[in-house]
Amino acid sequence: MDMNRLSILGLAGILLVACQSKTYKIEGSGNGIKDGDTLYLTTDLASGTPTDTIIVKEGRFSIEGESDSTCLCLLYNARHRDINVPFFIEPGGNISVTISGEPGMSRVSGTTVNNQWQALNDSIMILGKQINRIATYVYGNNLSEAEKAEKIKQMDRLNEQFKACVLSFAEKNTDNEFGYFILTYYDEDIIEPGKRMELINRLPAAMQGRPAIRSMKERMQAASRIREGAKVVDFKMNDLYGKQQSLLPLIAKNKITVIDFWASWCGPCLQEMPAVVNMYNTYKGKGLGIIGISLDDNQQNWESATKQFGITWPQLSDLKGWQNEAAQLFNVRSIPQTIVVDQKGIILKIGLRGAELEQFIAAHTK
């Protein structure tokens, strides 16, 4: 778990649709600002490009505006950008902001989403400080292996508490925009797919129809098809010579097959390729097959790489790069990636590489 997940730089501009008055008002004060200070409000958290400018007067500031949707934003001091506070603009909301000169200690309130946002931050801040203290102790002292292992176990337990905390807030807020935010922000390391789908199904119908949720459900459905014990879905794709090939007939030729997702531009793929070639040459006579699926978008680069490494097993690609249809079908998010299947296309293992892959092949080609 990455405790920087809630840092300002890690937050994307997230829009949450709302059906109510468009007008919002932000009022605030704090010890991290002084009269005459310029505050910037931005909804582009990646670049910080201001959408509004506010001048502090008599220790306070305020701004009114209109928005069609609930939107994660950032208010920061032009003089000291580390003095900032993330919060949600909510149509129809009166938002109270207290800026602190101490990073992470600013506060927001006044609307449903912001109240829940603050409560979540309060909870994970405590866990984050505990994890940081333990990590500082571990890496700042010469501990025995037993002591280090115990401290790591403590951090693991805190990480599990972090996940449980996020999940608890998601479960309590499936009827509002904050629940939607949690489900679209946190990945599967925090909310596992089965639970995520359960919570998505509890969202209001209008939220379930949003593009982000539809896309998420499609990815999870694709991932559910790619699991050990499932049969791979057949597809057709051109080989190096432009001839269309079907996956399952190619698999049926071998006792065991490695479906290898790679690309000529992928450094780790090329680094591992000599070992893959050696494995193939060692076990092909015992029933091993490999089917390469290239995420290249250039025919010449693809061909050159296969010649360079002496790759003789079937190669398939639609030359669409990361939009490769097979990669989409098999939910491939990074390469190199392998899926090992039997003669009928049943998935035996996913993600094996290097020595682990060869050991598995050796055990299944006796």
Short mmCIF file of C-alpha atoms in Angstrom, two decimals:
data_model
loop_
_atom_site.label_atom_id
_atom_site.label_comp_id
_atom_site.label_asym_id
_atom_site.label_seq_id
_atom_site.Cartn_x
_atom_site.Cartn_y
_atom_site.Cartn_z
CA MET A 1 0.00 0.00 0.00
CA ASP A 2 1.29 3.44 -0.93
CA MET A 3 0.50 6.04 1.69
CA ASN A 4 1.23 8.73 -0.92
CA ARG A 5 -2.03 7.65 -2.59
CA LEU A 6 -3.72 10.59 -0.89
CA SER A 7 -0.90 13.06 -1.59
CA ILE A 8 -1.72 16.08 -3.71
CA LEU A 9 0.49 15.04 -6.62
CA GLY A 10 -1.19 11.65 -6.79
CA LEU A 11 -4.71 12.96 -7.11
CA ALA A 12 -6.33 13.13 -10.54
CA GLY A 13 -9.05 15.60 -11.43
CA ILE A 14 -12.15 13.54 -10.71
CA LEU A 15 -15.60 14.69 -11.76
CA LEU A 16 -18.69 13.42 -10.01
CA VAL A 17 -22.04 14.30 -11.52
CA ALA A 18 -24.59 16.00 -9.30
CA CYS A 19 -28.20 17.04 -9.84
CA GLN A 20 -28.91 20.10 -7.73
CA SER A 21 -28.25 23.86 -7.57
CA LYS A 22 -25.05 24.73 -9.44
CA THR A 23 -23.99 27.47 -7.04
CA TYR A 24 -21.34 26.78 -4.40
CA LYS A 25 -19.58 28.93 -1.82
CA ILE A 26 -16.15 28.42 -0.25
CA GLU A 27 -15.21 30.28 2.93
CA GLY A 28 -12.10 29.88 5.02
CA SER A 29 -9.29 31.09 7.21
CA GLY A 30 -6.16 29.61 8.75
CA ASN A 31 -2.74 30.07 10.27
CA GLY A 32 -0.97 29.22 7.02
CA ILE A 33 -2.03 32.46 5.36
CA LYS A 34 -1.81 36.20 6.00
CA ASP A 35 -3.50 39.35 4.72
CA GLY A 36 -2.73 40.00 1.06
CA ASP A 37 -1.81 36.42 0.28
CA THR A 38 -2.93 35.09 -3.08
CA LEU A 39 -4.67 31.74 -3.06
CA TYR A 40 -5.19 29.69 -6.19
CA LEU A 41 -8.05 27.28 -6.75
CA THR A 42 -7.46 24.58 -9.34
CA THR A 43 -9.33 21.55 -10.59
CA ASP A 44 -6.30 20.43 -12.62
CA LEU A 45 -4.33 18.75 -9.88
CA ALA A 46 -1.69 17.40 -12.26
CA SER A 47 -0.50 20.84 -13.43
CA GLY A 48 -1.97 23.10 -10.75
CA THR A 49 -3.14 25.61 -13.39
CA PRO A 50 -5.41 28.03 -11.49
CA THR A 51 -9.09 28.32 -12.33
CA ASP A 52 -9.73 31.06 -9.74
CA THR A 53 -7.69 33.52 -7.70
CA ILE A 54 -8.60 34.59 -4.15
CA ILE A 55 -7.04 37.36 -2.03
CA VAL A 56 -6.89 36.95 1.75
CA LYS A 57 -8.46 39.88 3.62
CA GLU A 58 -8.50 40.26 7.41
CA GLY A 59 -7.35 36.67 7.75
CA ARG A 60 -10.24 35.26 5.76
CA PHE A 61 -11.15 34.41 2.18
CA SER A 62 -14.24 33.47 0.24
CA ILE A 63 -15.35 32.71 -3.28
CA GLU A 64 -18.58 31.75 -5.00
CA GLY A 65 -19.04 29.95 -8.28
CA GLU A 66 -21.05 27.48 -10.26
CA SER A 67 -20.33 23.88 -11.16
CA ASP A 68 -22.31 21.18 -12.93
CA SER A 69 -20.62 18.40 -11.00
CA THR A 70 -18.86 17.49 -7.79
CA CYS A 71 -15.17 17.96 -8.49
CA LEU A 72 -11.98 17.26 -6.57
CA CYS A 73 -9.93 20.45 -6.39
CA LEU A 74 -6.98 22.02 -4.63
CA LEU A 75 -6.60 25.38 -2.88
CA TYR A 76 -3.00 26.47 -2.44
CA ASN A 77 -0.95 29.47 -1.35
CA ALA A 78 0.85 31.18 -4.24
CA ARG A 79 3.83 31.97 -1.96
CA HIS A 80 4.08 28.52 -0.37
CA ARG A 81 2.60 25.87 -2.59
CA ASP A 82 3.12 23.19 0.09
CA ILE A 83 0.48 25.07 2.12
CA ASN A 84 -2.62 23.63 0.50
CA VAL A 85 -5.82 21.71 1.02
CA PRO A 86 -7.61 19.30 -1.31
CA PHE A 87 -11.39 19.17 -1.12
CA PHE A 88 -14.50 18.76 -3.25
CA ILE A 89 -16.45 21.52 -4.93
CA GLU A 90 -20.10 20.49 -4.63
CA PRO A 91 -22.91 22.24 -6.47
CA GLY A 92 -25.26 23.76 -3.93
CA GLY A 93 -22.71 23.40 -1.15
CA ASN A 94 -21.34 25.80 1.46
CA ILE A 95 -17.77 24.60 2.05
CA SER A 96 -15.65 25.59 5.02
CA VAL A 97 -11.85 25.43 4.69
CA THR A 98 -9.23 25.89 7.40
CA ILE A 99 -5.72 26.12 5.99
CA SER A 100 -2.87 24.96 8.20
CA GLY A 101 0.78 25.86 7.82
CA GLU A 102 1.58 22.24 8.68
CA PRO A 103 1.34 19.88 5.68
CA GLY A 104 -1.60 17.50 5.88
CA MET A 105 -3.30 19.34 8.74
CA SER A 106 -5.70 21.58 6.81
CA ARG A 107 -9.40 20.77 7.26
CA VAL A 108 -12.63 20.93 5.28
CA SER A 109 -16.30 20.53 6.17
CA GLY A 110 -19.81 21.65 5.32
CA THR A 111 -21.00 19.13 2.74
CA THR A 112 -21.57 15.37 2.69
CA VAL A 113 -18.59 14.55 0.50
CA ASN A 114 -16.21 16.92 2.28
CA ASN A 115 -17.25 15.73 5.73
CA GLN A 116 -16.58 12.13 4.71
CA TRP A 117 -13.36 13.13 2.95
CA GLN A 118 -12.08 14.76 6.13
CA ALA A 119 -13.10 11.79 8.27
CA LEU A 120 -11.26 9.40 5.94
CA ASN A 121 -8.15 11.58 5.93
CA ASP A 122 -8.19 11.78 9.72
CA SER A 123 -8.31 8.00 9.96
CA ILE A 124 -5.58 7.22 7.47
CA MET A 125 -3.35 10.03 8.74
CA ILE A 126 -3.04 8.20 12.05
CA LEU A 127 -2.17 4.95 10.27
CA GLY A 128 0.27 6.72 7.97
CA LYS A 129 2.17 8.27 10.87
CA GLN A 130 2.45 4.87 12.56
CA ILE A 131 3.74 3.23 9.39
CA ASN A 132 6.26 6.04 8.84
CA ARG A 133 7.55 5.77 12.42
CA ILE A 134 8.11 2.03 12.05
CA ALA A 135 9.72 2.41 8.62
CA THR A 136 12.06 5.14 9.92
CA TYR A 137 13.05 2.89 12.82
CA VAL A 138 13.65 -0.14 10.59
CA TYR A 139 15.78 1.66 8.03
CA GLY A 140 17.53 3.88 10.55
CA ASN A 141 18.80 1.13 12.84
CA ASN A 142 20.92 -1.98 12.48
CA LEU A 143 18.27 -4.54 13.40
CA SER A 144 18.53 -8.30 13.48
CA GLU A 145 16.61 -10.22 10.83
CA ALA A 146 14.10 -11.32 13.47
CA GLU A 147 13.52 -7.72 14.65
CA LYS A 148 13.19 -6.47 11.09
CA ALA A 149 10.70 -9.24 10.25
CA GLU A 150 8.58 -8.32 13.27
CA LYS A 151 8.52 -4.64 12.34
CA ILE A 152 7.53 -5.50 8.78
CA LYS A 153 4.68 -7.61 10.15
CA GLN A 154 3.55 -4.58 12.15
CA MET A 155 3.54 -2.46 8.97
CA ASP A 156 1.62 -5.18 7.14
CA ARG A 157 -1.03 -5.16 9.87
CA LEU A 158 -1.31 -1.38 9.59
CA ASN A 159 -1.62 -1.66 5.83
CA GLU A 160 -4.51 -4.08 6.32
CA GLN A 161 -6.12 -1.58 8.68
CA PHE A 162 -5.70 1.07 5.97
CA LYS A 163 -7.53 -1.14 3.46
CA ALA A 164 -10.27 -1.90 5.98
CA CYS A 165 -10.68 1.80 6.68
CA VAL A 166 -11.08 2.69 3.00
CA LEU A 167 -13.49 -0.20 2.50
CA SER A 168 -15.56 0.89 5.48
CA PHE A 169 -15.98 4.38 4.03
CA ALA A 170 -16.88 2.91 0.65
CA GLU A 171 -19.56 0.72 2.21
CA LYS A 172 -21.07 3.63 4.17
CA ASN A 173 -21.23 5.94 1.17
CA THR A 174 -22.59 3.89 -1.73
CA ASP A 175 -25.61 6.22 -1.84
CA ASN A 176 -23.58 9.36 -2.48
CA GLU A 177 -20.73 10.86 -4.50
CA PHE A 178 -18.04 10.01 -1.95
CA GLY A 179 -18.67 6.30 -2.35
CA TYR A 180 -18.40 6.75 -6.11
CA PHE A 181 -15.11 8.62 -5.64
CA ILE A 182 -13.60 5.83 -3.51
CA LEU A 183 -14.61 3.12 -5.98
CA THR A 184 -13.17 4.99 -8.96
CA TYR A 185 -10.00 6.15 -7.19
CA TYR A 186 -8.63 3.17 -5.28
CA ASP A 187 -7.29 0.20 -7.25
CA GLU A 188 -7.54 -3.55 -6.65
CA ASP A 189 -4.68 -3.44 -4.13
CA ILE A 190 -7.09 -1.68 -1.78
CA ILE A 191 -10.52 -2.99 -2.85
CA GLU A 192 -10.48 -6.51 -4.31
CA PRO A 193 -12.59 -7.08 -7.45
CA GLY A 194 -15.37 -9.16 -5.87
CA LYS A 195 -16.02 -6.58 -3.18
CA ARG A 196 -15.72 -3.73 -5.67
CA MET A 197 -18.38 -5.28 -7.90
CA GLU A 198 -20.67 -5.76 -4.89
CA LEU A 199 -20.31 -2.08 -3.97
CA ILE A 200 -20.76 -0.92 -7.56
CA ASN A 201 -24.05 -2.80 -7.67
CA ARG A 202 -25.17 -0.83 -4.61
CA LEU A 203 -24.57 2.54 -6.29
CA PRO A 204 -27.59 4.43 -7.62
CA ALA A 205 -28.47 3.43 -11.18
CA ALA A 206 -27.37 6.81 -12.56
CA MET A 207 -23.88 6.38 -11.08
CA GLN A 208 -23.61 2.82 -12.39
CA GLY A 209 -24.25 4.21 -15.87
CA ARG A 210 -21.32 6.61 -15.81
CA PRO A 211 -18.43 5.88 -18.23
CA ALA A 212 -15.87 5.32 -15.45
CA ILE A 213 -18.02 2.65 -13.79
CA ARG A 214 -18.91 0.97 -17.09
CA SER A 215 -15.23 0.83 -18.03
CA MET A 216 -14.31 -0.54 -14.61
CA LYS A 217 -16.93 -3.30 -14.85
CA GLU A 218 -15.66 -4.26 -18.30
CA ARG A 219 -12.10 -4.55 -16.97
CA MET A 220 -13.21 -6.66 -14.02
CA GLN A 221 -15.26 -8.92 -16.26
CA ALA A 222 -12.24 -9.36 -18.50
CA ALA A 223 -10.04 -10.13 -15.50
CA SER A 224 -12.52 -12.70 -14.19
CA ARG A 225 -12.11 -14.65 -17.42
CA ILE A 226 -8.35 -14.80 -16.93
CA ARG A 227 -7.91 -17.00 -13.89
CA GLU A 228 -6.39 -20.37 -13.21
CA GLY A 229 -8.81 -23.13 -14.19
CA ALA A 230 -10.67 -21.02 -16.77
CA LYS A 231 -10.51 -21.74 -20.48
CA VAL A 232 -8.99 -19.04 -22.64
CA VAL A 233 -11.24 -17.35 -25.17
CA ASP A 234 -10.35 -18.07 -28.78
CA PHE A 235 -9.47 -15.20 -31.10
CA LYS A 236 -8.04 -14.68 -34.58
CA MET A 237 -5.04 -12.49 -35.37
CA ASN A 238 -2.49 -12.18 -38.16
CA ASP A 239 0.95 -13.73 -37.86
CA LEU A 240 4.25 -12.23 -39.06
CA TYR A 241 3.42 -13.12 -42.64
CA GLY A 242 -0.08 -11.63 -42.64
CA LYS A 243 -1.83 -14.98 -42.36
CA GLN A 244 -4.77 -15.11 -39.94
CA GLN A 245 -4.34 -17.62 -37.12
CA SER A 246 -6.71 -18.86 -34.40
CA LEU A 247 -5.43 -19.24 -30.86
CA LEU A 248 -7.02 -22.55 -29.79
CA PRO A 249 -5.87 -24.60 -32.82
CA LEU A 250 -2.31 -23.41 -32.18
CA ILE A 251 -2.60 -24.38 -28.51
CA ALA A 252 -3.99 -27.81 -29.42
CA LYS A 253 -0.70 -28.69 -31.14
CA ASN A 254 1.21 -28.71 -27.84
CA LYS A 255 1.11 -30.52 -24.53
CA ILE A 256 1.62 -27.17 -22.78
CA THR A 257 1.75 -23.65 -24.25
CA VAL A 258 3.11 -20.35 -23.01
CA ILE A 259 1.18 -17.35 -24.33
CA ASP A 260 3.86 -14.66 -24.19
CA PHE A 261 2.89 -10.97 -24.37
CA TRP A 262 5.87 -8.83 -25.36
CA ALA A 263 7.05 -6.05 -27.70
CA SER A 264 10.25 -5.03 -29.47
CA TRP A 265 10.22 -1.74 -27.52
CA CYS A 266 9.94 -3.47 -24.12
CA GLY A 267 13.36 -3.54 -22.43
CA PRO A 268 12.54 -6.24 -19.84
CA CYS A 269 11.01 -8.39 -22.60
CA LEU A 270 14.18 -8.25 -24.68
CA GLN A 271 16.36 -8.85 -21.64
CA GLU A 272 14.49 -12.07 -20.88
CA MET A 273 14.13 -13.25 -24.48
CA PRO A 274 17.42 -15.23 -24.73
CA ALA A 275 16.33 -17.33 -21.74
CA VAL A 276 12.88 -17.86 -23.28
CA VAL A 277 14.48 -18.99 -26.55
CA ASN A 278 16.76 -21.39 -24.65
CA MET A 279 13.75 -22.77 -22.71
CA TYR A 280 11.84 -23.32 -25.94
CA ASN A 281 14.73 -25.11 -27.60
CA THR A 282 15.17 -27.31 -24.52
CA TYR A 283 11.53 -28.39 -24.10
CA LYS A 284 9.89 -28.08 -27.54
CA GLY A 285 10.62 -31.74 -28.21
CA LYS A 286 8.79 -32.65 -25.00
CA GLY A 287 5.55 -30.84 -25.83
CA LEU A 288 6.25 -27.18 -25.13
CA GLY A 289 4.81 -24.54 -27.43
CA ILE A 290 5.02 -20.76 -27.23
CA ILE A 291 2.71 -18.26 -28.89
CA GLY A 292 4.07 -14.75 -28.95
CA ILE A 293 1.62 -11.86 -28.96
CA SER A 294 3.42 -8.64 -29.78
CA LEU A 295 2.21 -5.24 -28.63
CA ASP A 296 4.22 -3.60 -31.39
CA ASP A 297 2.72 -1.02 -33.71
CA ASN A 298 5.47 -1.28 -36.31
CA GLN A 299 5.79 -4.37 -38.52
CA GLN A 300 9.48 -3.85 -39.27
CA ASN A 301 10.47 -3.47 -35.62
CA TRP A 302 8.48 -6.60 -34.76
CA GLU A 303 10.12 -8.64 -37.52
CA SER A 304 13.61 -7.36 -36.68
CA ALA A 305 13.28 -8.36 -33.02
CA THR A 306 12.15 -11.90 -33.89
CA LYS A 307 15.13 -12.32 -36.25
CA GLN A 308 17.56 -10.82 -33.74
CA PHE A 309 16.67 -13.35 -31.05
CA GLY A 310 16.03 -16.30 -33.31
CA ILE A 311 12.38 -16.64 -32.34
CA THR A 312 10.83 -19.52 -34.26
CA TRP A 313 7.51 -20.02 -32.48
CA PRO A 314 4.28 -18.49 -33.85
CA GLN A 315 4.01 -14.73 -33.54
CA LEU A 316 0.72 -12.81 -33.63
CA SER A 317 -0.05 -9.08 -33.62
CA ASP A 318 -2.60 -6.58 -34.88
CA LEU A 319 0.03 -3.81 -34.64
CA LYS A 320 -2.18 -1.71 -32.35
CA GLY A 321 0.34 -1.33 -29.52
CA TRP A 322 -1.32 -1.22 -26.10
CA GLN A 323 -4.68 -1.41 -27.86
CA ASN A 324 -3.83 -4.92 -29.05
CA GLU A 325 -7.14 -6.79 -29.03
CA ALA A 326 -5.67 -9.94 -27.49
CA ALA A 327 -4.06 -7.89 -24.72
CA GLN A 328 -7.42 -6.26 -24.04
CA LEU A 329 -9.14 -9.65 -24.07
CA PHE A 330 -6.64 -11.09 -21.59
CA ASN A 331 -6.56 -7.94 -19.42
CA VAL A 332 -2.82 -7.46 -19.93
CA ARG A 333 -1.77 -4.29 -18.11
CA SER A 334 2.02 -4.73 -18.25
CA ILE A 335 4.60 -6.71 -20.21
CA PRO A 336 6.33 -9.10 -20.24
CA GLN A 337 3.33 -11.21 -19.24
CA THR A 338 2.79 -14.95 -19.62
CA ILE A 339 -0.21 -17.23 -19.45
CA VAL A 340 0.49 -20.98 -19.37
CA VAL A 341 -2.28 -23.24 -20.71
CA ASP A 342 -2.76 -26.96 -21.35
CA GLN A 343 -3.66 -28.59 -24.66
CA LYS A 344 -7.35 -27.70 -24.24
CA GLY A 345 -6.65 -24.07 -23.39
CA ILE A 346 -7.22 -24.34 -19.64
CA ILE A 347 -5.16 -21.77 -17.76
CA LEU A 348 -2.59 -23.40 -15.50
CA LYS A 349 -0.55 -20.41 -14.35
CA ILE A 350 -0.45 -16.65 -14.90
CA GLY A 351 2.53 -14.34 -14.66
CA LEU A 352 5.37 -16.85 -14.38
CA ARG A 353 8.75 -15.60 -15.63
CA GLY A 354 12.40 -16.59 -15.53
CA ALA A 355 13.40 -19.56 -13.39
CA GLU A 356 9.87 -20.05 -12.05
CA LEU A 357 8.49 -20.38 -15.57
CA GLU A 358 11.14 -22.86 -16.64
CA GLN A 359 10.69 -24.96 -13.50
CA PHE A 360 6.95 -25.13 -14.16
CA ILE A 361 7.52 -26.11 -17.80
CA ALA A 362 10.05 -28.77 -16.79
CA ALA A 363 7.57 -30.29 -14.34
CA HIS A 364 4.79 -30.42 -16.96
CA THR A 365 6.75 -31.78 -19.91
CA LYS A 366 8.10 -34.97 -18.33
#
